[in-house]
Amino acid sequence: MCAMLERAILRGLRPTRAEISLAALRHNVRAVRSLVGPDVAVMGVVKANAYGHGAVEVAGVLAAEGVAWLGVALPEEGVALREAGLDTPILCLGGFWEGQESTLLDFDLTPAMSHLSQIERLDAEAGRRGVTAAYHLKVDTGMGRLGFAPEALDGALAAAAAFRRTSCEGLMTHLSSADVPALRDFTNGQVARYGDALDLVRAHGVEPRWRHLANGAGAYAFPEARGNLVRPGAILYGLAADTIAPDGPGIDLRPVMRFVTRVEHLKTVPAGTPLGYGATFVTERESVVATVPAGYADGVRRSLSSRGWAGVRGARAPIAGRVSMDLTILDVTDAPGVALGDEVVLFGEGGPTAEATAADAGTISYEITCGVSSRVPRMVV
Ligand SMILES: *Cc1c(COP(=O)(O)O)cnc(C)c1O
């Protein structure tokens, strides 16, 4: 056991924790960099507390590995990174709200722009301060979410030229389906519309220094969509099985998070014993059941009730009955020599992968790691 974990236990915490392997993260960012080559820069996407992994620690590793950019969803998330001392350029992928122009300028955060009024507001605030500010223009080529419609781009560029305190230093779009082999044509269409948008921007006399389209799935499966910057998120965290196309070139990624706890209570019960709320599970044989101190308030999804499993002593221990808020019951009958205090792997090495847990829960691995709640300490190992 590493010293940090030992100290945490001495501090009197329950043993439920998310272990974060910075070595795995480092391995993954290097794998991504070797995939895209030296001519394509990397924006490490660390929104939503780095998909639940701990944004400051993750961003620190990515910055040390030399990523050109960090990507967050919200200006607030960028502020937290700046306050932690990170000075890597930060792009706010989700734009910003009225009143956050000051935050952007105070903390040197670059916004993605999706409509003209945002450019106007940032320009006005920059003017008041006598500074200039850069932004990335976002064009909607098929995601249908944020970004200028391609038809609106010409007019927007003409109007934006009047704002002298702000400049377009990037042109971006977002691929919706780069992980879906059946939608290759659709993705190629997005790439083509982005190319048209880039031509139009250039026709307006603007050369965007950063040209980017691809999330991790796009960077992996569509080399032609890499522009000069890619924006991987999930693959940095070793989430692969449900985040990138299954028919790609192959990439060696390692899971960064391991969600673990320990056996708090152990008992042998006869066949016919109801377990958990609603008595939805009744033992069919004499069973050894373990109670563990992690529930849906910690990120063990309730949809895993009588569906998911955890790893105990190398064996598969099915979740028996409903996951409750703070506790989960496992059937450990088949775990050899199970004992009080044994480690229980909710996901990660020694248990199911986050992707397998996601499949059992009817979701995707992104939601599994993001869903490990703030009640669970992240511990760097
Ligand atoms: C979240 C996000 C990404 C990263 O996506 P992954 O699928 O995790 O690689 C990239 N770009 C934008 C705009 C995003 O919102």
Coordinates of C-alpha atoms and ligand atoms in Angstrom, one line a residue:
M1 CA 0.0 0.0 0.0
C2 CA 1.3 3.4 -0.9
A3 CA 2.2 6.0 1.8
M4 CA -0.7 8.3 0.8
L5 CA -3.3 5.7 1.3
E6 CA -1.8 4.6 4.6
R7 CA -1.9 8.2 5.8
A8 CA -5.6 8.6 4.6
I9 CA -6.6 5.5 6.6
L10 CA -4.7 6.8 9.6
R11 CA -6.6 10.1 9.2
G12 CA -9.7 8.1 10.0
L13 CA -11.4 7.9 6.6
R14 CA -13.6 5.0 5.5
P15 CA -11.7 3.0 2.9
T16 CA -13.9 4.0 -0.1
R17 CA -11.7 5.9 -2.5
A18 CA -10.8 6.5 -6.1
E19 CA -7.2 5.6 -6.8
I20 CA -5.7 7.7 -9.5
S21 CA -2.7 6.4 -11.4
L22 CA -0.7 9.3 -12.7
A23 CA 1.7 6.8 -14.3
A24 CA -1.2 5.4 -16.4
L25 CA -2.2 9.0 -17.3
R26 CA 1.3 9.8 -18.4
H27 CA 1.4 6.6 -20.4
N28 CA -1.9 7.5 -22.1
V29 CA -1.0 11.0 -23.1
R30 CA 2.3 9.7 -24.6
A31 CA 0.3 7.1 -26.5
V32 CA -2.0 9.8 -27.9
R33 CA 1.0 12.0 -28.8
S34 CA 2.7 9.2 -30.7
L35 CA -0.6 8.4 -32.4
V36 CA -1.0 12.0 -33.8
G37 CA 2.6 12.7 -34.4
P38 CA 4.8 15.7 -33.7
D39 CA 2.9 18.1 -36.1
V40 CA -0.4 17.9 -34.2
A41 CA -0.7 19.6 -30.8
V42 CA -2.8 18.1 -28.0
M43 CA -5.5 19.8 -25.9
G44 CA -6.0 17.6 -22.8
V45 CA -9.7 17.9 -21.9
V46 CA -10.1 18.1 -18.2
K47 CA -13.7 19.3 -17.9
A48 CA -15.9 18.0 -15.1
N49 CA -13.0 17.6 -12.7
A50 CA -11.1 15.7 -15.4
Y51 CA -14.0 13.2 -15.9
G52 CA -14.0 12.7 -12.2
H53 CA -10.2 12.0 -11.9
G54 CA -9.2 15.3 -10.2
A55 CA -8.6 18.3 -12.6
V56 CA -5.7 19.9 -10.8
E57 CA -3.6 16.7 -10.5
V58 CA -4.5 15.6 -14.0
A59 CA -3.8 19.0 -15.5
G60 CA -0.5 19.1 -13.7
V61 CA 0.6 15.9 -15.3
L62 CA -0.6 16.9 -18.8
A63 CA 1.1 20.3 -18.5
A64 CA 4.4 18.5 -17.5
E65 CA 3.9 16.3 -20.5
G66 CA 3.8 19.3 -22.7
V67 CA 0.2 19.5 -23.9
A68 CA -0.4 22.8 -25.8
W69 CA -3.8 23.4 -24.3
L70 CA -6.2 22.3 -21.6
G71 CA -9.9 22.2 -22.3
V72 CA -12.6 22.9 -19.8
A73 CA -16.3 23.2 -20.2
L74 CA -16.8 26.3 -18.0
P75 CA -14.8 29.4 -17.1
E76 CA -15.2 28.4 -13.5
E77 CA -13.3 25.2 -14.2
G78 CA -10.5 27.3 -15.8
V79 CA -10.3 29.6 -12.8
A80 CA -9.7 26.6 -10.5
L81 CA -6.8 25.5 -12.7
R82 CA -5.3 29.0 -12.8
E83 CA -5.7 29.3 -9.0
A84 CA -3.7 26.0 -8.7
G85 CA -0.9 27.7 -10.6
L86 CA -1.3 26.2 -14.1
D87 CA -0.3 28.6 -16.9
T88 CA -1.0 26.4 -19.9
P89 CA -3.5 28.0 -22.4
I90 CA -7.1 27.0 -21.4
L91 CA -10.0 26.9 -23.8
C92 CA -13.5 27.1 -22.4
L93 CA -15.3 24.7 -24.7
G94 CA -18.8 25.5 -23.6
G95 CA -18.5 29.3 -24.1
F96 CA -19.4 31.6 -21.3
W97 CA -22.3 33.4 -19.7
E98 CA -23.1 37.1 -19.5
G99 CA -21.0 38.5 -16.7
Q100 CA -18.1 36.0 -17.2
E101 CA -16.2 38.2 -19.7
S102 CA -14.3 39.6 -16.7
T103 CA -13.5 36.1 -15.5
L104 CA -12.1 35.2 -18.9
L105 CA -9.8 38.3 -18.9
D106 CA -8.9 38.1 -15.2
F107 CA -7.7 34.5 -15.6
D108 CA -6.5 34.5 -19.1
L109 CA -9.1 32.0 -20.4
T110 CA -9.9 31.6 -24.0
P111 CA -13.6 31.1 -24.9
A112 CA -15.1 29.2 -27.8
M113 CA -17.6 31.6 -29.5
S114 CA -20.9 30.4 -30.7
H115 CA -22.7 33.6 -31.4
L116 CA -22.0 37.2 -32.2
S117 CA -23.2 38.7 -28.9
Q118 CA -20.5 36.8 -27.1
I119 CA -17.8 38.3 -29.3
E120 CA -19.4 41.7 -28.7
R121 CA -19.4 41.4 -24.9
L122 CA -15.9 40.1 -24.7
D123 CA -14.7 42.9 -27.1
A124 CA -16.5 45.6 -25.0
E125 CA -14.9 44.3 -21.8
A126 CA -11.4 44.1 -23.4
G127 CA -12.0 47.7 -24.7
R128 CA -12.8 48.9 -21.1
R129 CA -9.5 47.4 -19.9
G130 CA -7.5 48.5 -22.9
V131 CA -6.4 45.0 -23.7
T132 CA -7.0 42.5 -26.5
A133 CA -8.5 39.0 -26.2
A134 CA -8.4 36.0 -28.4
Y135 CA -11.2 33.4 -29.0
H136 CA -11.8 30.3 -31.0
L137 CA -14.8 30.4 -33.4
K138 CA -17.0 27.3 -33.1
V139 CA -18.9 26.1 -36.2
D140 CA -21.7 23.6 -36.0
T141 CA -21.0 21.0 -38.7
G142 CA -23.4 18.4 -37.5
M143 CA -23.5 18.1 -33.7
G144 CA -26.5 20.4 -33.5
R145 CA -25.4 21.8 -30.2
L146 CA -23.2 24.9 -30.0
G147 CA -21.5 26.8 -32.7
F148 CA -22.3 29.1 -35.6
A149 CA -24.5 27.5 -38.3
P150 CA -22.3 27.3 -41.5
E151 CA -24.9 29.5 -43.3
A152 CA -24.5 32.2 -40.6
L153 CA -20.7 32.2 -40.7
D154 CA -20.2 34.7 -43.6
G155 CA -22.3 37.4 -41.9
A156 CA -20.8 36.7 -38.5
L157 CA -17.3 37.0 -39.8
A158 CA -18.1 40.3 -41.5
A159 CA -19.6 41.6 -38.3
A160 CA -16.8 40.3 -36.1
A161 CA -14.3 42.2 -38.2
A162 CA -15.6 45.4 -36.6
F163 CA -14.6 44.3 -33.1
R164 CA -11.0 45.5 -32.8
R165 CA -10.3 44.3 -29.3
T166 CA -10.9 40.6 -30.0
S167 CA -9.3 38.3 -32.6
C168 CA -10.1 34.8 -33.9
E169 CA -7.1 32.6 -33.1
G170 CA -8.9 29.3 -33.7
L171 CA -11.5 27.6 -35.7
M172 CA -13.2 24.5 -34.2
T173 CA -16.0 22.1 -34.7
H174 CA -17.1 19.0 -32.8
L175 CA -17.6 15.6 -34.3
S176 CA -20.7 13.8 -33.0
S177 CA -20.1 10.3 -34.2
A178 CA -16.4 9.6 -34.8
D179 CA -16.7 6.5 -32.6
V180 CA -19.4 4.9 -34.8
P181 CA -18.0 3.0 -37.8
A182 CA -21.5 2.9 -39.4
L183 CA -21.5 6.8 -39.4
R184 CA -18.2 7.3 -41.3
D185 CA -19.9 9.1 -44.1
F186 CA -21.6 11.4 -41.7
T187 CA -18.3 12.2 -40.0
N188 CA -16.7 12.8 -43.4
G189 CA -19.5 15.2 -44.1
Q190 CA -18.7 17.1 -40.9
V191 CA -15.0 17.2 -41.9
A192 CA -15.9 18.6 -45.3
R193 CA -18.2 21.3 -43.9
Y194 CA -15.4 22.3 -41.5
G195 CA -13.1 22.6 -44.6
D196 CA -15.6 24.9 -46.2
A197 CA -15.8 27.0 -43.0
L198 CA -12.0 27.2 -42.9
D199 CA -11.9 28.4 -46.5
L200 CA -14.5 31.1 -45.7
V201 CA -12.6 32.3 -42.6
R202 CA -9.5 32.6 -44.8
A203 CA -11.5 34.4 -47.4
H204 CA -12.2 37.0 -44.7
G205 CA -8.5 37.5 -44.2
V206 CA -8.3 35.5 -41.0
E207 CA -5.8 32.7 -40.6
P208 CA -6.7 30.7 -37.5
R209 CA -3.6 29.6 -35.7
W210 CA -5.4 26.6 -34.2
R211 CA -7.6 24.4 -36.4
H212 CA -9.4 21.6 -34.5
L213 CA -12.3 19.2 -35.0
A214 CA -11.5 16.0 -33.2
N215 CA -12.3 14.6 -29.8
G216 CA -10.4 11.4 -28.8
A217 CA -12.6 9.2 -31.1
G218 CA -12.0 11.6 -34.0
A219 CA -8.2 11.8 -33.4
Y220 CA -8.1 8.0 -33.3
A221 CA -10.2 7.1 -36.4
F222 CA -10.0 10.2 -38.6
P223 CA -6.4 11.3 -39.3
E224 CA -7.8 13.8 -41.8
A225 CA -9.8 15.4 -38.9
R226 CA -6.8 16.2 -36.8
G227 CA -6.2 19.7 -38.0
N228 CA -3.2 21.0 -36.0
L229 CA -4.8 20.3 -32.6
V230 CA -6.8 17.4 -31.2
R231 CA -9.0 17.4 -28.1
P232 CA -8.9 14.0 -26.4
G233 CA -10.6 13.4 -23.1
A234 CA -11.8 9.9 -22.4
I235 CA -8.8 8.1 -23.9
L236 CA -6.4 10.1 -21.7
Y237 CA -8.2 8.4 -18.8
G238 CA -7.9 5.0 -20.4
L239 CA -11.6 4.8 -21.2
A240 CA -11.6 3.1 -24.6
A241 CA -14.0 0.2 -25.1
D242 CA -17.0 2.5 -25.4
T243 CA -15.3 5.8 -26.5
I244 CA -13.5 5.0 -29.7
A245 CA -14.3 3.0 -32.8
P246 CA -13.7 -0.7 -32.4
D247 CA -12.1 -1.0 -35.8
G248 CA -9.3 1.6 -35.4
P249 CA -5.6 1.1 -35.6
G250 CA -5.2 -0.1 -32.0
I251 CA -3.8 2.0 -29.1
D252 CA -2.4 0.8 -25.8
L253 CA -4.3 2.7 -23.1
R254 CA -4.4 2.1 -19.3
P255 CA -7.3 2.8 -17.0
V256 CA -6.4 5.7 -14.7
M257 CA -9.1 5.4 -12.1
R258 CA -9.7 2.4 -9.7
F259 CA -12.7 2.7 -7.5
V260 CA -12.3 0.6 -4.4
T261 CA -13.6 0.0 -0.9
R262 CA -13.4 -2.8 1.7
V263 CA -15.7 -5.4 3.3
E264 CA -17.3 -3.8 6.3
H265 CA -19.6 -6.7 7.3
L266 CA -19.7 -10.3 6.5
K267 CA -22.3 -13.0 7.2
T268 CA -23.5 -16.4 6.1
V269 CA -27.2 -16.6 5.5
P270 CA -29.5 -19.5 4.5
A271 CA -31.3 -20.0 1.2
G272 CA -34.4 -17.9 1.0
T273 CA -32.9 -14.8 2.8
P274 CA -34.1 -11.4 1.4
L275 CA -31.4 -8.8 0.9
G276 CA -31.7 -5.0 0.7
Y277 CA -34.6 -2.5 0.2
G278 CA -37.7 -3.9 -1.2
A279 CA -36.4 -7.4 -0.7
T280 CA -35.9 -7.6 -4.4
F281 CA -33.2 -10.2 -4.1
V282 CA -33.7 -13.5 -2.2
T283 CA -30.8 -16.0 -1.9
E284 CA -31.2 -19.2 -3.7
R285 CA -28.5 -21.1 -1.7
E286 CA -26.7 -20.7 1.6
S287 CA -24.7 -17.5 0.8
V288 CA -21.9 -15.5 2.2
V289 CA -22.9 -11.8 1.9
A290 CA -20.6 -8.8 2.3
T291 CA -21.7 -5.3 3.0
V292 CA -19.5 -2.5 1.6
P293 CA -19.4 1.2 2.5
A294 CA -20.2 2.6 -0.9
G295 CA -23.6 3.4 -2.4
Y296 CA -25.3 5.5 -5.0
A297 CA -24.3 8.7 -3.1
D298 CA -20.7 7.7 -3.9
G299 CA -21.3 6.8 -7.5
V300 CA -22.3 3.1 -7.3
R301 CA -25.2 3.4 -9.8
R302 CA -28.5 2.2 -8.5
S303 CA -29.1 0.7 -11.9
L304 CA -26.4 -1.8 -11.0
S305 CA -28.8 -3.3 -8.4
S306 CA -28.7 -7.1 -8.9
R307 CA -26.9 -6.5 -12.2
G308 CA -23.3 -5.3 -11.6
W309 CA -20.5 -6.9 -9.8
A310 CA -17.3 -6.1 -7.9
G311 CA -14.0 -7.9 -7.7
V312 CA -13.1 -9.6 -4.4
R313 CA -10.0 -11.8 -4.0
G314 CA -9.9 -12.2 -7.8
A315 CA -13.5 -13.5 -7.9
R316 CA -16.6 -11.9 -9.3
A317 CA -19.0 -10.8 -6.5
P318 CA -22.4 -9.9 -7.9
I319 CA -24.3 -7.0 -6.4
A320 CA -27.2 -8.6 -4.5
G321 CA -30.4 -6.5 -4.3
R322 CA -30.7 -2.8 -4.5
V323 CA -27.7 -0.5 -4.2
S324 CA -28.6 1.9 -1.3
M325 CA -27.3 5.4 -0.7
D326 CA -24.3 4.5 1.4
L327 CA -24.0 0.7 1.3
T328 CA -24.1 -2.1 -1.2
I329 CA -24.5 -5.8 -0.6
L330 CA -22.3 -8.3 -2.5
D331 CA -22.7 -12.0 -2.9
V332 CA -19.2 -13.2 -2.0
T333 CA -20.0 -16.9 -1.7
D334 CA -17.6 -17.7 -4.5
A335 CA -14.8 -15.5 -3.3
P336 CA -12.3 -17.9 -1.8
G337 CA -11.4 -17.2 1.9
V338 CA -13.2 -13.8 1.9
A339 CA -12.6 -11.9 5.2
L340 CA -13.6 -8.7 6.9
G341 CA -11.5 -5.8 5.5
D342 CA -10.9 -7.4 2.2
E343 CA -10.4 -5.0 -0.7
V344 CA -13.4 -4.7 -3.0
V345 CA -12.9 -3.4 -6.5
L346 CA -16.0 -1.6 -7.8
F347 CA -14.2 -1.0 -11.0
G348 CA -10.6 -1.0 -12.2
E349 CA -7.8 -3.6 -12.0
G350 CA -9.1 -6.6 -10.0
G351 CA -12.7 -5.9 -10.9
P352 CA -14.8 -5.0 -13.8
T353 CA -13.6 -2.2 -16.2
A354 CA -15.4 1.1 -16.0
E355 CA -16.7 0.3 -19.5
A356 CA -18.1 -3.1 -18.3
T357 CA -19.7 -1.4 -15.3
A358 CA -21.2 1.2 -17.6
A359 CA -22.6 -1.5 -19.8
D360 CA -24.2 -3.2 -16.8
A361 CA -25.6 0.2 -15.7
G362 CA -26.9 1.0 -19.1
T363 CA -24.6 4.0 -19.7
I364 CA -21.2 4.9 -20.9
S365 CA -17.9 4.9 -19.1
Y366 CA -17.7 8.7 -19.1
E367 CA -20.7 8.8 -16.8
I368 CA -19.2 6.2 -14.5
T369 CA -16.0 8.0 -13.7
C370 CA -17.7 11.5 -13.7
G371 CA -20.3 9.9 -11.3
V372 CA -17.8 9.0 -8.6
S373 CA -19.1 11.7 -6.2
S374 CA -17.2 14.3 -4.3
R375 CA -17.7 12.3 -1.1
V376 CA -15.1 9.8 -2.4
P377 CA -11.5 11.0 -1.9
R378 CA -9.3 10.9 -4.9
M379 CA -5.9 9.4 -4.0
V380 CA -2.9 9.6 -6.2
V381 CA -1.0 6.3 -6.4
Ligands
LIG1 C1 -15.7 16.7 -24.0 C2 -15.2 17.3 -25.3 C3 -14.1 16.7 -25.9 C4 -13.4 15.4 -25.4 O1 -14.2 14.3 -25.9 P1 -13.7 12.8 -25.6 O2 -14.8 12.0 -26.3 O3 -13.7 12.6 -24.2 O4 -12.4 12.6 -26.3 C5 -13.6 17.3 -27.0 N1 -14.1 18.5 -27.5 C6 -15.2 19.0 -27.0 C7 -15.8 20.2 -27.6 C8 -15.8 18.4 -25.9 O5 -16.9 19.0 -25.3

